[in-house]
Short mmCIF file of C-alpha atoms and ligand atoms in Angstrom, two decimals:
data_model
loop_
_atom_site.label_atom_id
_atom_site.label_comp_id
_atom_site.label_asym_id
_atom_site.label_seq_id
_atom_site.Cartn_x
_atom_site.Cartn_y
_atom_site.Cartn_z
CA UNK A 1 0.00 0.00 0.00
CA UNK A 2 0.85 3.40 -0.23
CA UNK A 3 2.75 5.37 2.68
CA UNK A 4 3.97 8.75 3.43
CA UNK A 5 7.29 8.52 5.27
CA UNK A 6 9.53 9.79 7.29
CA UNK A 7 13.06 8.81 5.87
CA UNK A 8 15.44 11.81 7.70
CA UNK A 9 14.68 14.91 9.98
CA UNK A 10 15.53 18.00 7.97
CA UNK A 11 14.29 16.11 4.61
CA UNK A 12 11.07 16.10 2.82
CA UNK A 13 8.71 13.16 3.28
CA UNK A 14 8.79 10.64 0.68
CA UNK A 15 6.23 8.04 -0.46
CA UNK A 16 7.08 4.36 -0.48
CA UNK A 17 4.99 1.35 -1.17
CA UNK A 18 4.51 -0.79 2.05
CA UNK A 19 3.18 -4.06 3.06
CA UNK A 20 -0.59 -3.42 4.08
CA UNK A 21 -0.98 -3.85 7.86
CA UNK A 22 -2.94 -7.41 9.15
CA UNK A 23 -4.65 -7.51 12.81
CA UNK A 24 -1.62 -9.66 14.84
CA UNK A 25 -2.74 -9.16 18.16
CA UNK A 26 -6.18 -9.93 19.43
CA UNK A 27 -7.21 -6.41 19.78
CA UNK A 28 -6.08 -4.86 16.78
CA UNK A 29 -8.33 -3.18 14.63
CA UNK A 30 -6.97 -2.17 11.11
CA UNK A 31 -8.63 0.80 9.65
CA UNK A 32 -8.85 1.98 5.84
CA UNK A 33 -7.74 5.79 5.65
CA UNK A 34 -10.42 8.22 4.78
CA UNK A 35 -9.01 11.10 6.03
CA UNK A 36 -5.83 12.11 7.88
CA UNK A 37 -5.18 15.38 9.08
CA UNK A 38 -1.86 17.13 8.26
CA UNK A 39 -1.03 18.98 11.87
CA UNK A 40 2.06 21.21 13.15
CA UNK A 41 3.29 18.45 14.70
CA UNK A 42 3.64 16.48 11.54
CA UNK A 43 6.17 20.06 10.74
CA UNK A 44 8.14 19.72 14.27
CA UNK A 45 8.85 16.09 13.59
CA UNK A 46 10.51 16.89 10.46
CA UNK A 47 12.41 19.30 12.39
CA UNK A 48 13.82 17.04 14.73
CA UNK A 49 11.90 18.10 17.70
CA UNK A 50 10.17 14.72 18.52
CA UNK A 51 13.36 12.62 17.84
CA UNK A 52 14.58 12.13 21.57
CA UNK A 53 11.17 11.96 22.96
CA UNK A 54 9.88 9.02 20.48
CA UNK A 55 12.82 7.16 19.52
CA UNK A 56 11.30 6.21 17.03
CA UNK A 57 12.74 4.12 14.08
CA UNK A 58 13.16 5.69 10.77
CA UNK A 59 11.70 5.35 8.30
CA UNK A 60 8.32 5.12 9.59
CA UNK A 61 4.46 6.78 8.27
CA UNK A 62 3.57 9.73 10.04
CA UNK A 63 0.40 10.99 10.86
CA UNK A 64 -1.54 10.74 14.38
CA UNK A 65 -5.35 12.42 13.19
CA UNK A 66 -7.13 9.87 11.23
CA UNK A 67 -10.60 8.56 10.09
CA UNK A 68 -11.84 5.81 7.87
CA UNK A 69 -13.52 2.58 7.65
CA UNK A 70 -12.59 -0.88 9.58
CA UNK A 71 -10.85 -3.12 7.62
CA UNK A 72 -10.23 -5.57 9.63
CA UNK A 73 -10.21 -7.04 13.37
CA UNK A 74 -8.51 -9.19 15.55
CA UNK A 75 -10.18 -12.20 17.05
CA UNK A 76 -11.09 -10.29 20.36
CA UNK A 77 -12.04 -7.26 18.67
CA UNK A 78 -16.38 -7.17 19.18
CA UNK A 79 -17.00 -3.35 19.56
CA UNK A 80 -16.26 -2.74 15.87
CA UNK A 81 -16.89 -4.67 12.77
CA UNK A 82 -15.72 -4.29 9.37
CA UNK A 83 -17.39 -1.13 7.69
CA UNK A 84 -17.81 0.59 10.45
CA UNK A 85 -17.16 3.77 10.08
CA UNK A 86 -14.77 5.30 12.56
CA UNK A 87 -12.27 8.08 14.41
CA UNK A 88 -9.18 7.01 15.72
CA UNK A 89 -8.28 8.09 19.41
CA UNK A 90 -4.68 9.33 18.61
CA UNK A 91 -3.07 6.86 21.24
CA UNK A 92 -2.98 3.10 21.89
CA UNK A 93 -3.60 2.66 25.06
CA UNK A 94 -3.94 -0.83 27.63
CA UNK A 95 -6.95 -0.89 29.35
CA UNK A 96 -4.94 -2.47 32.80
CA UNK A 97 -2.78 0.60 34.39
CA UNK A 98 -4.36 2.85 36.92
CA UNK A 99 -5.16 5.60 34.56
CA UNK A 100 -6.93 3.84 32.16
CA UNK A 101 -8.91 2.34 34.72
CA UNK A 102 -9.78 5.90 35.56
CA UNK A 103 -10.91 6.79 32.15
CA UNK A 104 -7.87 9.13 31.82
CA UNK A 105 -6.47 7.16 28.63
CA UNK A 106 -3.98 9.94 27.89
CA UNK A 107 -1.52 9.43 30.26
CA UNK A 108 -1.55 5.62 29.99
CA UNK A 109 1.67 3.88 31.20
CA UNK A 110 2.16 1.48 28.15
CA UNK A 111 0.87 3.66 25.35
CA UNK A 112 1.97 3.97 21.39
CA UNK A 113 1.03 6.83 19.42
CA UNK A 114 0.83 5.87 15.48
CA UNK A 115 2.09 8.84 13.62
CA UNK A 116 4.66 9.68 16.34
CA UNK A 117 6.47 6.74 17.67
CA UNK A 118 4.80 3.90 15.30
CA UNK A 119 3.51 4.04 12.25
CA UNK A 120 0.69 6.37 11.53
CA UNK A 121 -2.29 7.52 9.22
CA UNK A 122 -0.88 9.06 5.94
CA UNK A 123 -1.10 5.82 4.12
CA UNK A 124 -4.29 3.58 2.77
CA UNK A 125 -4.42 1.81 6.32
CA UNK A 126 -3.46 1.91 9.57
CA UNK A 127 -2.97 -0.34 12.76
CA UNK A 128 -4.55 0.65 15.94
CA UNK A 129 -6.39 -1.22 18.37
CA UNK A 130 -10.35 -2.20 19.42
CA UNK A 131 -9.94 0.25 22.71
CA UNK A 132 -8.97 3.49 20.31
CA UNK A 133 -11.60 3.36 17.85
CA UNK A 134 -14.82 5.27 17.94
CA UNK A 135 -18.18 4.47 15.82
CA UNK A 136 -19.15 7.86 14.36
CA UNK A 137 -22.74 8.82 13.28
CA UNK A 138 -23.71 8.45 9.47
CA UNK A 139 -23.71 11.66 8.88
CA UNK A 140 -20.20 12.20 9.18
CA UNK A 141 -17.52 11.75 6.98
CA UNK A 142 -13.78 10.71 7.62
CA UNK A 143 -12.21 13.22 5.65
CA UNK A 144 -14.43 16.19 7.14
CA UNK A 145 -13.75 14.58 10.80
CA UNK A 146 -10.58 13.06 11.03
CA UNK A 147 -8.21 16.21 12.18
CA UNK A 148 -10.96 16.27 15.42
CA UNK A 149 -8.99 13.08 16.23
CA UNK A 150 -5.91 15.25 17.88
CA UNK A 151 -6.34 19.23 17.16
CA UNK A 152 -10.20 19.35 18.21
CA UNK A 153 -9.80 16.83 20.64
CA UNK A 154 -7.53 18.85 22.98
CA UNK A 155 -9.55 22.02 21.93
CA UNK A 156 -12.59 19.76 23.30
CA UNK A 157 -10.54 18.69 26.28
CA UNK A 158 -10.01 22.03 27.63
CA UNK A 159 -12.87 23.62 26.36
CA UNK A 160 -15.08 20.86 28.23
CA UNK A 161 -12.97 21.18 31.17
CA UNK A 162 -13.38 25.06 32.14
CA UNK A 163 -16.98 24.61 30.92
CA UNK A 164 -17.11 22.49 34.58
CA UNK A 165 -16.75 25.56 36.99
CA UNK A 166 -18.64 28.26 34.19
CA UNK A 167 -22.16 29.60 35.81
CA UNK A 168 -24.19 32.09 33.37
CA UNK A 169 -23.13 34.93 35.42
CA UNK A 170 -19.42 34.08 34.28
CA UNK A 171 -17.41 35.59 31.22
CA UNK A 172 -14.98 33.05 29.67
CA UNK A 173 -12.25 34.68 27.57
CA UNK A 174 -10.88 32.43 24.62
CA UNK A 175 -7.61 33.68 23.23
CA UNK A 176 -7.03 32.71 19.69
CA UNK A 177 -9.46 31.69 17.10
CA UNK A 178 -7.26 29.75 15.14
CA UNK A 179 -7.01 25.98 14.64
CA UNK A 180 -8.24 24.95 17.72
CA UNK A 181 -9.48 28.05 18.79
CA UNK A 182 -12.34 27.88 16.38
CA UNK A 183 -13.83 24.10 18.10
CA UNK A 184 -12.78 25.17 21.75
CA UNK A 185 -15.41 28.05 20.79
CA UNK A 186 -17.90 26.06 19.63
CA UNK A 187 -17.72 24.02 22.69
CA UNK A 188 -17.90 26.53 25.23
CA UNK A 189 -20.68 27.68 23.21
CA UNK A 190 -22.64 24.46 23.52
CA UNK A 191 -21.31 23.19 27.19
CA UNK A 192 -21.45 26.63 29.13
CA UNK A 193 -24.23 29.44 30.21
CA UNK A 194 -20.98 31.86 30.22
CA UNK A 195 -20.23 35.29 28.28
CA UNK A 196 -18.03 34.14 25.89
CA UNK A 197 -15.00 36.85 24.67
CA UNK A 198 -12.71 35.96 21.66
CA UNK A 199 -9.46 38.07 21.62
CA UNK A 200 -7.77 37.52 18.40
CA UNK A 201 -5.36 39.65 16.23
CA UNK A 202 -7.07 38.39 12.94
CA UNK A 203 -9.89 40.52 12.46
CA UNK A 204 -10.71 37.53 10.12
CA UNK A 205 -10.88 35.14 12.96
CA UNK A 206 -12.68 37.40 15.14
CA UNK A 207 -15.15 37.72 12.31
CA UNK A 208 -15.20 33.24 11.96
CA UNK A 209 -15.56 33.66 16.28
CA UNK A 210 -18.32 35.77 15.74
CA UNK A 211 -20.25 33.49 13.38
CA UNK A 212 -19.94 30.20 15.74
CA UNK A 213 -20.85 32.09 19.02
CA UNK A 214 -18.77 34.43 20.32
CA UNK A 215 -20.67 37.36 22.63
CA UNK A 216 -17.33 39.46 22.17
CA UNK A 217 -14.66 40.00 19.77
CA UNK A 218 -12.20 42.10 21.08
CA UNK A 219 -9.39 42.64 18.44
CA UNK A 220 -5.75 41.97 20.11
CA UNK A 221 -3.90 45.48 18.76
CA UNK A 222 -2.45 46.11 22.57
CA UNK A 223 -5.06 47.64 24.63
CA UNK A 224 -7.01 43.64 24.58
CA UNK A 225 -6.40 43.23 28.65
CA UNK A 226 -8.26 46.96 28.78
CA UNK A 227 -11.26 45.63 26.72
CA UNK A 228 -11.52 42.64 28.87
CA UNK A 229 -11.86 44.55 31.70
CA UNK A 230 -14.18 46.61 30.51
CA UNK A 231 -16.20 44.09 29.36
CA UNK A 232 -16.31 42.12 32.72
CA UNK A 233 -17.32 44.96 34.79
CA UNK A 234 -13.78 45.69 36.13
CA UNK A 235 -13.04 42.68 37.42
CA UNK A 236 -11.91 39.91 35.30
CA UNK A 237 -12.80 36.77 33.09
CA UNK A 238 -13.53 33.85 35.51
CA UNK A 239 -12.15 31.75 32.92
CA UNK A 240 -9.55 32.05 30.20
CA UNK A 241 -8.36 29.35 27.70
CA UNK A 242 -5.39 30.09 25.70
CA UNK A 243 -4.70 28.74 22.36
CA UNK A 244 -1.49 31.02 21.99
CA UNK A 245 0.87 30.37 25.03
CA UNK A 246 3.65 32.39 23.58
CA UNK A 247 4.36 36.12 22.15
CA UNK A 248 3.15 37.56 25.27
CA UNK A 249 -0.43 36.16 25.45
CA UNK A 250 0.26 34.63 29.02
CA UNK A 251 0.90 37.87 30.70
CA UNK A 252 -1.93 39.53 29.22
CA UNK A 253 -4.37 36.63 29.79
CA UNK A 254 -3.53 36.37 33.31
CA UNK A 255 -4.45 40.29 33.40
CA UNK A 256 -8.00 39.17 32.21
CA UNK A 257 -8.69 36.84 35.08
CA UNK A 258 -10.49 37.74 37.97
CA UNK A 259 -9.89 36.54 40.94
CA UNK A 260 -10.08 32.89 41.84
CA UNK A 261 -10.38 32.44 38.13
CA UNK A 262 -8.88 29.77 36.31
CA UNK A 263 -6.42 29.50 33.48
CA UNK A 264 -5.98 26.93 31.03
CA UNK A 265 -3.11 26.59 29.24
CA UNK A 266 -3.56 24.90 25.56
CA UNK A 267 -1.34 26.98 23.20
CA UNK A 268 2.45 26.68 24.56
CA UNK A 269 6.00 28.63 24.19
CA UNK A 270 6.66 30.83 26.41
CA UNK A 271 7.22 30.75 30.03
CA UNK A 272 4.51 31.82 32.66
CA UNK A 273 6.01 34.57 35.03
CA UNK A 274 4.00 35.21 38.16
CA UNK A 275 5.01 36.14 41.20
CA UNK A 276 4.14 33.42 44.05
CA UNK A 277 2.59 36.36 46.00
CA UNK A 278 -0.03 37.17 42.84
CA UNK A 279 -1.11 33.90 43.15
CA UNK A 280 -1.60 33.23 46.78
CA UNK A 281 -3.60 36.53 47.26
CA UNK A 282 -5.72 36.12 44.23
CA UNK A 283 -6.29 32.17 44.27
CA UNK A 284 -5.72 31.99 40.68
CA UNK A 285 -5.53 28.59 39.17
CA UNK A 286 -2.85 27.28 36.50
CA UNK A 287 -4.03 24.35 34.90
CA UNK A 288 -2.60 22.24 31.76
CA UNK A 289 -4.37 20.72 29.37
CA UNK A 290 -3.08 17.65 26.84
CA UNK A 291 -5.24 16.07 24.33
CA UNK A 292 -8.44 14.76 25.60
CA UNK A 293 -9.40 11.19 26.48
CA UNK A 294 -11.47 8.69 24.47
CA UNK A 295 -14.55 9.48 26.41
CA UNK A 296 -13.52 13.00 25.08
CA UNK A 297 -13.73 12.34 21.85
CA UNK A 298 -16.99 10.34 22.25
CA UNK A 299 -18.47 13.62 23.36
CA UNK A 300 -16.93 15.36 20.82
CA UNK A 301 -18.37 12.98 18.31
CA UNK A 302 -21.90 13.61 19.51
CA UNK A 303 -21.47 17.52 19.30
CA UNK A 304 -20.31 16.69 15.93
CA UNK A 305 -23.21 14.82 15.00
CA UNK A 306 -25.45 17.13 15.38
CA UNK A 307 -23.76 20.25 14.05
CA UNK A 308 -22.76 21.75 17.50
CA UNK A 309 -18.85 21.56 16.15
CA UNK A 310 -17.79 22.02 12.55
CA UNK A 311 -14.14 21.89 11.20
CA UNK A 312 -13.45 23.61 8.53
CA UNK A 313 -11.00 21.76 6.23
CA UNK A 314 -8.83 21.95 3.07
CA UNK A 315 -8.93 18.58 1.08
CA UNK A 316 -5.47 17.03 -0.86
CA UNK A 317 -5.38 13.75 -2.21
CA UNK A 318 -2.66 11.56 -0.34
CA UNK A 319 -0.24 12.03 -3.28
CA UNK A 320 -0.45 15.46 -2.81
CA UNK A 321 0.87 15.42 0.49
CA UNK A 322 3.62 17.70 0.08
CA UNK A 323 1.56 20.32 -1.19
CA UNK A 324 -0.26 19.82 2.40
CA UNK A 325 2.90 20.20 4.13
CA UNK A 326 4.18 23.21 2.33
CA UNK A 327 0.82 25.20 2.42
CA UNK A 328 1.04 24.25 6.01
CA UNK A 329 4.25 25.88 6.69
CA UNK A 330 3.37 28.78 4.70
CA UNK A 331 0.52 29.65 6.33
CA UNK A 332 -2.03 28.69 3.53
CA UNK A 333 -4.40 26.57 4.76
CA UNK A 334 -7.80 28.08 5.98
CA UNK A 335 -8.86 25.56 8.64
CA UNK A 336 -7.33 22.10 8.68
CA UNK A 337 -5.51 20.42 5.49
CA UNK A 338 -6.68 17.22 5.15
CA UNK A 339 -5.08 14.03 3.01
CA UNK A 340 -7.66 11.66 1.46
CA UNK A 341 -6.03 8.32 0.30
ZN1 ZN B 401 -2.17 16.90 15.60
ZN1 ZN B 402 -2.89 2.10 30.29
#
């Protein structure tokens, strides 16, 4: 079958004709590609940056957001058959360690993560397992769904999260309407009663924010932690979830909290620099958020379903995968690029 590789960091990904994957295990679950989303991360591990941390072997097929079809199961496998139409949970995870057990899949102790440290999704089939695939309504399609695998799956995660402690007479202030910005909106907007601000420098996101439920756009030109404030009475967002994490945005996000207020950290970079005193008198909360867990994306899937969450995506056919890649890099891609085998 067809596969996009990884053959060197620093190099351009190459196609290669590989054998098809087979269900060897019990569990496994092989799935034909419809869709596989092309994602920054796919960019920092051909920069090197996920070398140490997956030790992975070259070459290998990347890509961790995927959708498709069933192709085949292993002998154990009875929560999917073949045809089914599915999302794949971007990790393989075991079922038996004390987080799984908890429902908190993502920080398994014996995971694999195709795409990353095994092979992955931008090929005609991939290998994952019966515990990391997810039944999606017939309405959907793979190739409109598959980048909510990873990118709206931690948007979800967080989103779903700070929707937990929102009342209606809370503001929640979203920073960045980008990528993930766009579903973490839509979320709030269908899991929380609370004001809902966008800051944004795009005056073309703000405008997107707008459309799928923001109550605010406030444009990000300098004087954005003065507009929050003005907008919350004085006193501060009870909740902000930032998509940026770098250029600045922490220090002017944690301006737009209010006291006791929480902030979720999505977007990353930078360092956050408060002083221990700030946070002890104000009771602010720090809180990290990874992708989300397969319950997560079950949830997500059922927003999806019924039109709560829409991605908006940019379709290439798998051969055409370094057009993805380069448009990518480039900035060129409205919404999510998307390879279709
Ligand atoms: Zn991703
Ligand atoms: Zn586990």
């Amino acid at each position: 079958m067809k596969a996009v590789q990884v053959v060197g960091y620093h190099q351009n990904l190459e196609m290669a004709d590989v054998d098809k994957p087979t269900p060897t295990g019990p569990f496994d679950v092989v799935v034909k590609i419809g869709g596989a989303g092309v994602c920054r991360t796919d960019l920092h591990i051909l920069e090197g940056q996920w070398a140490e941390k997956s030790q992975v072997q070259l070459p290998y097929t990347i890509g961790h957001e995927n959708a498709g079809w069933v192709e085949a199961v292993g002998s154990a496998v009875s929560n999917v058959s073949e045809g089914d139409k599915v999302i794949v949970h971007p990790l393989i995870t075991c079922g038996l360690c004390r987080a799984c057990r908890s429902g908190d899949d993502v920080h398994c102790e014996a995971n694999a993560f195709p795409g990353i440290d095994t092979n992955g999704g931008y090929a005609e089939h991939l290998k994952t397992s019966a515990r990391s695939v997810v039944k999606i309504d017939d309405a959907l399609e793979p190739s409109d769904v598959a980048a909510l695998a990873d990118a709206g799956l931690t948007a979800y995660h967080a989103a779903a999260k700070a929707a937990k402690r929102l009342t209606p007479r809370d503001r929640a202030v979203v920073i960045g309407a980008g990528g993930l910005g766009h579903i973490g909106i839509q979320v709030l907007k269908a899991l929380s009663p609370a004001e809902l601000i966008v800051v944004d420098r795009n005056p073309e996101a703000l405008k997107l924010a707008d459309a799928i439920g923001a109550d605010h756009g406030v444009i990000a030109d300098g004087t954005q932690v003065d507009q929050v404030l003005e907008l919350t009475g004085g006193s501060g967002a009870q909740t902000v979830v930032d998509f940026v994490g770098e250029d600045g945005a922490t220090i002017e996000g944690i301006a737009m909290l209010r006291r006791a207020g929480d902030y979720h950290v999505v977007g990353y970079g930078e360092n956050i620099n408060v002083p221990t005193i700030d946070v002890i008198s104000t009771e602010i909360n720090f809180i990290g958020n990874l992708v989300g867990s397969y319950n997560d994306l079950c949830d997500l899937m059922a927003l999806a379903a019924r039109g709560a969450v829409n991605l908006h995506t940019q379709k290439y056919a798998l051969d055409d995968f370094q057009s993805a890649i380069t448009d990518l890099d480039n900035g060129n891609v409205r919404g999510r690029a998307i390879l279709v085998p």
